Amino acid sequence: MTAAHCTTCPYCGVGCGVTIEQQSNGELTVSGDVAHPANQGRLCVKGSALGETLDLTGRLLQPQVDGQPVAWDQALGQVAQRFNQIIEQHGPQAVAFYASGQLLTEDYYVANKLMKGFIGAANIDTNSRLCMASAVVGYKRAFGGDVVPCCYEDIEQADLVILTGSNTAWAHPVVYQRLVKARQQRPQMRVVVIDPRETATCDIADLHLPLRPGSDAALFTGGLHWLAEQQGLDTTFLQQHASGAEATLAAAAEWTPQRVAEFCGLPLSAVLTFFQLLTASHNWVTLYSMGINQSASGADKCNAIINLHLAGGRIGRAGSGPFSITGQPNAMGGREVGGLANQLAAHMGFTPEDIDRVQRFWQSPRIARQPGLNAVDLFQAIATGQVKAVWIMGTNPVVSLPDADTVRQALKQCPLVVVSEVMAMTDTAELAHIRLPALAWGEKQGSVTNSERCISRQRAFLPAPGQARADWWILSQVAQRMGHGAAFSYQHPSEIFSEHAALSGFENNGTRAFDIGQLAGLDRQQWLQMAPVQWPVNARHPMGCRRMFADGRFFHPDGKARLLPVTPRLPQNAVSARYPLVLNTGRIRDQWHTMTRTGKAARLMRHLSEPFCEIHPQDAAELGIADSSLVRLSSPHGWMLARAQCNPGQRRGSVFVPMHWNGQFTAQGRVDSLIPPVVDADSGQPESKHAPVRVSHWPVSWQAEIFIRADVAAPRGIYWSRVAQDGLTHYIMAGQRPVEDWQAWLQRHFSLEGMTLQTAQLAQRGLHLIGWRQGEVQLAFYVRQQAPQLDRPAILSAFELAPNGGPQRLALLAGRGAPGQLAAGTTICSCFGVGENRIIAAIQAGCHSAEALGARLQCGTNCGSCLPELKKLIQQHASQRVA
Ligand SMILES: Nc1nc2c(c(=O)[nH]1)N[C@H]1C(S)=C(S)[C@@H](COP(=O)(O)OP(=O)(O)OC[C@H]3O[C@@H](n4cnc5c(=O)[nH]c(N)nc54)[C@H](O)[C@@H]3O)O[C@H]1N2
Ligand SMILES: Nc1nc2c(c(=O)[nH]1)N[C@H]1C(S)=C(S)[C@@H](COP(=O)(O)OP(=O)(O)OC[C@H]3O[C@@H](n4cnc5c(=O)[nH]c(N)nc54)[C@H](O)[C@@H]3O)O[C@H]1N2
Ligand code: SF4
Ligand SMILES: [Mo]
């Protein structure tokens, strides 16, 4: 007997449906929901590893006040009392909430209502400010509403797919898989990837434009001018459904292909190829993400993209549209409830009519009358003492905000920091006065909206652990204790959803795009069973709406869309002699943000296990940096350590560092401590993709790895990076100061108590040491002057089944597998744990396609996330046949 639950993946904005089956032995299996419109059964590697992140290790399970575990009643009373006290003394502007696109819509709605309607200030902002704020401004300026016009099918139906500032293969893998499949079925489809570096996404590109960082607006504005020159404008559409074309075209006129090529640092021929694709293709979709949004001119870049689509009439029809793909599972839900400080609620802003309408709906005693502080300003206001209390929920700002060391300092000084978290220890939770344990994915229930406006349900299939409670419940309980009982007496999240839906339809009459009024009447049972549906859901679209603007009607009062003249400009912070390289940051395939959940899954850590810095080999050579050595990156704001990865796909003059690593996983690896707090003036979104930095060799006198059957903190004063391993602690380490006596050092930091030691002394003070207790391996330690080359899977398996026999023990001591066995190498396929060396051997033995490799080794046959890497390995090794 199995019981199945349908829910939605908690990671990216693709919003895949997930089926959880509980076997009769209690075991949970995770698979893609074949009935869900977003993924139709597919899952990527993170989604398929969800089952491995559900254990309770490291969870926060009890409320804590000032470091002491307390009962809920006391914790909630303390939050309410301390907030009220600060509000009484300093006014409502002295308190703030900082929320997240990972909260469910119901949680988010309550947070927004409490702050804007009952505390009466608009100081609630969200991590979506770091993510979607520019896209929101772009859409609002163009369409009069924050509307993503497209659906995923449009990507499949397009003749030309332009991916800009998006590493779709890694960040939105299931959309990427859909694109790959569509491309196989319609080989005439063309794909252009615009990204300063060569990413896994380029695997599918007919054309890759490695443009100068930050120069996209010129490319799209040049495209607009090209359309005008080539009689490619949709003049009927422009006349009937848009305004602003004349001024916008006039402003674009100076962007000739030649000028674009110079500005973007691209060959003229590549620019022309792109422009010719525009005129030659009937339908285009432009999919854009953080390489566009996270910029000091991000909103303008969005409008440059939208201008092109409006001018070409490539919008509102199948296979066309400017598609900002969202990052978090509920980034869209946050935009819908008003989670951004410059929106009020349900797509309403701070006009007198909207303020009055929302206040009447909420029947609230007071209401915020002007926008509050956006994320970056909010933390600056905490630093200056203007904001004295902050409640952070579902986000880790000490890691993810720019100028992260200042953010940490600000929180240290803040009189009241409340954190709602699922994990006991994060870089942010560490600084909280009050910690509130929230329910995690699988335990909580509510709804989320994905990138294509599809509202779908997250359902609970696990019991609430310890004292953990739903975020909406925590917020409502605090609201009640602050004196707002009647407005926050929710018993069930379905009641909150109904209220939110009713507000969206309240006095709407087609004036606001976000309208799910039709869902206001759902009762609890209907909400529990609600099937995925794309908003709007109203009288006009009772079954939802897949594609917007098919009728050419937009949400500006005149019903027309706006083209907006854009002046392309390069990033504000330019490189200098002191900081000569551009630091670009972003995501890797197998980690999610600050790693609080994906960092738990051993197999997700084997793809890339350390913070790294990708650099062009020539830049590295000029700086005296060897591949795989440690480097120090610094900016005027902070510094970090990472391992150099020389990669010719990296644009010269810029380096790439992942955003994920933080104080829980590495010694000094928060990349945001280097990022200046430079934001887009229109959207408040930080320029996370562009910081001038210096990169230099970080000399060390030793490098080591340790595997130990105990949870031990890493020694201070060295470089370390923690790799998740089931039941083990595994550190990669390096130090600048020589260690005289390694056994004494190990005894001091890791304890060798009661162990029998087996050692091998190596040249230049190298040492390999295995600690045994009762026939079991307790500790394996390898130190060298250079990073030791180890067969990690072989070492790990020795902890499961102790090697017996001399040769096996000697192999373990050497850090290798059993004699005659091939070392696995870096894990390429995380689903089946297939290492690089086995793949290379299979290629050399004749597997020259991804299919052949899959048939032989299984790699690439589950989620497909590693296919671009498999193809790259085939390219590199297919000619090196071994006999
Ligand atoms: N595996 C994984 N997937 C995720 C996430 C995760 O943490 N891990 N997070 C989710 C979230 S919240 C988000 S917002 C999305 C983000 O998804 P993406 O935006 O696709 O991811 P990033 O890696 O941040 O950045 C995308 C690309 O922008 C490029 N870029 C940098 N500067 C420029 C530029 O000037 N122009 C152009 N055209 N490109 C540039 C970078 O080189 C990078 O390859 O991913 C979501 N999916
Ligand atoms: N340099 C640089 N910085 C960036 C980016 C970049 O590309 N480069 N990207 C930015 C973007 S797009 C984003 S979206 C942000 C993401 O950055 P964050 O939002 O800071 O990252 P997460 O690790 O997702 O943080 C979510 C936190 O919520 C906790 N949590 C999980 N589920 C729940 C729940 O149900 N309830 C509660 N209360 N807590 C929960 C998790 O344990 C975790 O600590 O980073 C931004 N920062
Ligand atoms: S693409 Fe992967 S991470 Fe994103 S929602 Fe689907 S399964 Fe989850
Ligand atoms: Mo994001």
PDB file of N, CA and C in Angstrom, residues 15 18 34 36 42 65 179 206 221 230-231 285 314 385 476 601 613 617 638 711 742-743 770 774 800 823 860 866:
ATOM      1  N   GLY A  15       8.450  25.849 -10.414  1.00  0.00           N
ATOM      2  CA  GLY A  15       7.270  25.421  -9.670  1.00  0.00           C
ATOM      3  C   GLY A  15       6.762  24.049 -10.065  1.00  0.00           C
ATOM      4  N   VAL A  18       5.238  17.856  -7.519  1.00  0.00           N
ATOM      5  CA  VAL A  18       5.996  16.738  -6.958  1.00  0.00           C
ATOM      6  C   VAL A  18       5.003  15.737  -6.373  1.00  0.00           C
ATOM      7  N   VAL A  34       3.105  13.956 -12.939  1.00  0.00           N
ATOM      8  CA  VAL A  34       2.853  13.949 -14.382  1.00  0.00           C
ATOM      9  C   VAL A  34       1.679  14.845 -14.764  1.00  0.00           C
ATOM     10  N   HIS A  36       1.094  17.818 -13.429  1.00  0.00           N
ATOM     11  CA  HIS A  36       1.330  19.252 -13.186  1.00  0.00           C
ATOM     12  C   HIS A  36       1.754  19.947 -14.483  1.00  0.00           C
ATOM     13  N   ARG A  42       8.577  15.750 -14.946  1.00  0.00           N
ATOM     14  CA  ARG A  42      10.038  15.883 -14.826  1.00  0.00           C
ATOM     15  C   ARG A  42      10.417  16.452 -13.457  1.00  0.00           C
ATOM     16  N   VAL A  65      14.253  32.573  23.481  1.00  0.00           N
ATOM     17  CA  VAL A  65      14.319  34.009  23.754  1.00  0.00           C
ATOM     18  C   VAL A  65      15.616  34.275  24.496  1.00  0.00           C
ATOM     19  N   LEU A 179      12.786  23.120 -23.182  1.00  0.00           N
ATOM     20  CA  LEU A 179      13.346  23.793 -24.363  1.00  0.00           C
ATOM     21  C   LEU A 179      14.153  22.805 -25.212  1.00  0.00           C
ATOM     22  N   ASP A 206      22.655  28.249 -30.579  1.00  0.00           N
ATOM     23  CA  ASP A 206      23.138  28.423 -31.940  1.00  0.00           C
ATOM     24  C   ASP A 206      24.123  29.579 -31.967  1.00  0.00           C
ATOM     25  N   THR A 221      18.463  47.658 -27.487  1.00  0.00           N
ATOM     26  CA  THR A 221      18.109  48.929 -28.108  1.00  0.00           C
ATOM     27  C   THR A 221      18.577  48.947 -29.562  1.00  0.00           C
ATOM     28  N   GLN A 230      14.919  47.928 -40.893  1.00  0.00           N
ATOM     29  CA  GLN A 230      14.623  46.806 -41.801  1.00  0.00           C
ATOM     30  C   GLN A 230      13.117  46.641 -42.058  1.00  0.00           C
ATOM     31  N   GLN A 231      12.343  47.658 -41.749  1.00  0.00           N
ATOM     32  CA  GLN A 231      10.880  47.566 -41.881  1.00  0.00           C
ATOM     33  C   GLN A 231      10.320  46.383 -41.101  1.00  0.00           C
ATOM     34  N   VAL A 285      10.689  34.548 -27.981  1.00  0.00           N
ATOM     35  CA  VAL A 285      10.563  34.710 -26.528  1.00  0.00           C
ATOM     36  C   VAL A 285      11.926  35.152 -26.011  1.00  0.00           C
ATOM     37  N   ARG A 314       5.758  41.209 -30.901  1.00  0.00           N
ATOM     38  CA  ARG A 314       6.007  39.839 -30.438  1.00  0.00           C
ATOM     39  C   ARG A 314       5.551  39.722 -28.986  1.00  0.00           C
ATOM     40  N   GLY A 385      20.456  53.015  13.364  1.00  0.00           N
ATOM     41  CA  GLY A 385      19.606  53.063  14.554  1.00  0.00           C
ATOM     42  C   GLY A 385      18.223  53.630  14.296  1.00  0.00           C
ATOM     43  N   SER A 476       0.060  35.460  12.994  1.00  0.00           N
ATOM     44  CA  SER A 476      -1.285  35.779  13.496  1.00  0.00           C
ATOM     45  C   SER A 476      -1.305  35.828  15.021  1.00  0.00           C
ATOM     46  N   ALA A 601      22.509  17.411   1.743  1.00  0.00           N
ATOM     47  CA  ALA A 601      22.462  16.202   0.921  1.00  0.00           C
ATOM     48  C   ALA A 601      23.852  15.901   0.376  1.00  0.00           C
ATOM     49  N   CYS A 613      36.437  30.143  -7.593  1.00  0.00           N
ATOM     50  CA  CYS A 613      36.522  31.385  -8.352  1.00  0.00           C
ATOM     51  C   CYS A 613      36.946  31.010  -9.758  1.00  0.00           C
ATOM     52  N   PRO A 617      42.202  31.367 -17.958  1.00  0.00           N
ATOM     53  CA  PRO A 617      43.578  30.892 -17.740  1.00  0.00           C
ATOM     54  C   PRO A 617      44.637  31.971 -17.958  1.00  0.00           C
ATOM     55  N   GLY A 638      35.107  43.999   1.563  1.00  0.00           N
ATOM     56  CA  GLY A 638      35.423  42.779   2.302  1.00  0.00           C
ATOM     57  C   GLY A 638      36.311  41.858   1.490  1.00  0.00           C
ATOM     58  N   ASP A 711      30.735  15.069  14.898  1.00  0.00           N
ATOM     59  CA  ASP A 711      30.462  16.428  14.446  1.00  0.00           C
ATOM     60  C   ASP A 711      31.410  17.383  15.165  1.00  0.00           C
ATOM     61  N   TRP A 742      51.732  17.195  13.616  1.00  0.00           N
ATOM     62  CA  TRP A 742      50.356  16.998  13.154  1.00  0.00           C
ATOM     63  C   TRP A 742      49.512  16.179  14.121  1.00  0.00           C
ATOM     64  N   GLN A 743      50.148  15.220  14.765  1.00  0.00           N
ATOM     65  CA  GLN A 743      49.354  14.397  15.692  1.00  0.00           C
ATOM     66  C   GLN A 743      48.853  15.241  16.851  1.00  0.00           C
ATOM     67  N   ILE A 770      45.318   7.285   9.643  1.00  0.00           N
ATOM     68  CA  ILE A 770      44.000   6.677   9.824  1.00  0.00           C
ATOM     69  C   ILE A 770      43.841   6.337  11.297  1.00  0.00           C
ATOM     70  N   GLN A 774      37.979  -0.136  17.594  1.00  0.00           N
ATOM     71  CA  GLN A 774      37.214  -1.384  17.534  1.00  0.00           C
ATOM     72  C   GLN A 774      36.952  -1.844  16.097  1.00  0.00           C
ATOM     73  N   GLU A 800      32.018   2.962   5.874  1.00  0.00           N
ATOM     74  CA  GLU A 800      30.837   2.098   5.935  1.00  0.00           C
ATOM     75  C   GLU A 800      31.252   0.658   6.185  1.00  0.00           C
ATOM     76  N   ALA A 823      39.676   5.480  -9.616  1.00  0.00           N
ATOM     77  CA  ALA A 823      39.104   6.524  -8.753  1.00  0.00           C
ATOM     78  C   ALA A 823      37.923   7.181  -9.471  1.00  0.00           C
ATOM     79  N   GLY A 860      22.951  10.847 -16.508  1.00  0.00           N
ATOM     80  CA  GLY A 860      22.139  11.697 -17.385  1.00  0.00           C
ATOM     81  C   GLY A 860      20.768  11.141 -17.707  1.00  0.00           C
ATOM     82  N   CYS A 866      22.894  16.963 -15.871  1.00  0.00           N
ATOM     83  CA  CYS A 866      24.326  16.868 -16.168  1.00  0.00           C
ATOM     84  C   CYS A 866      24.603  16.712 -17.661  1.00  0.00           C
TER      85      CYS A 866
END
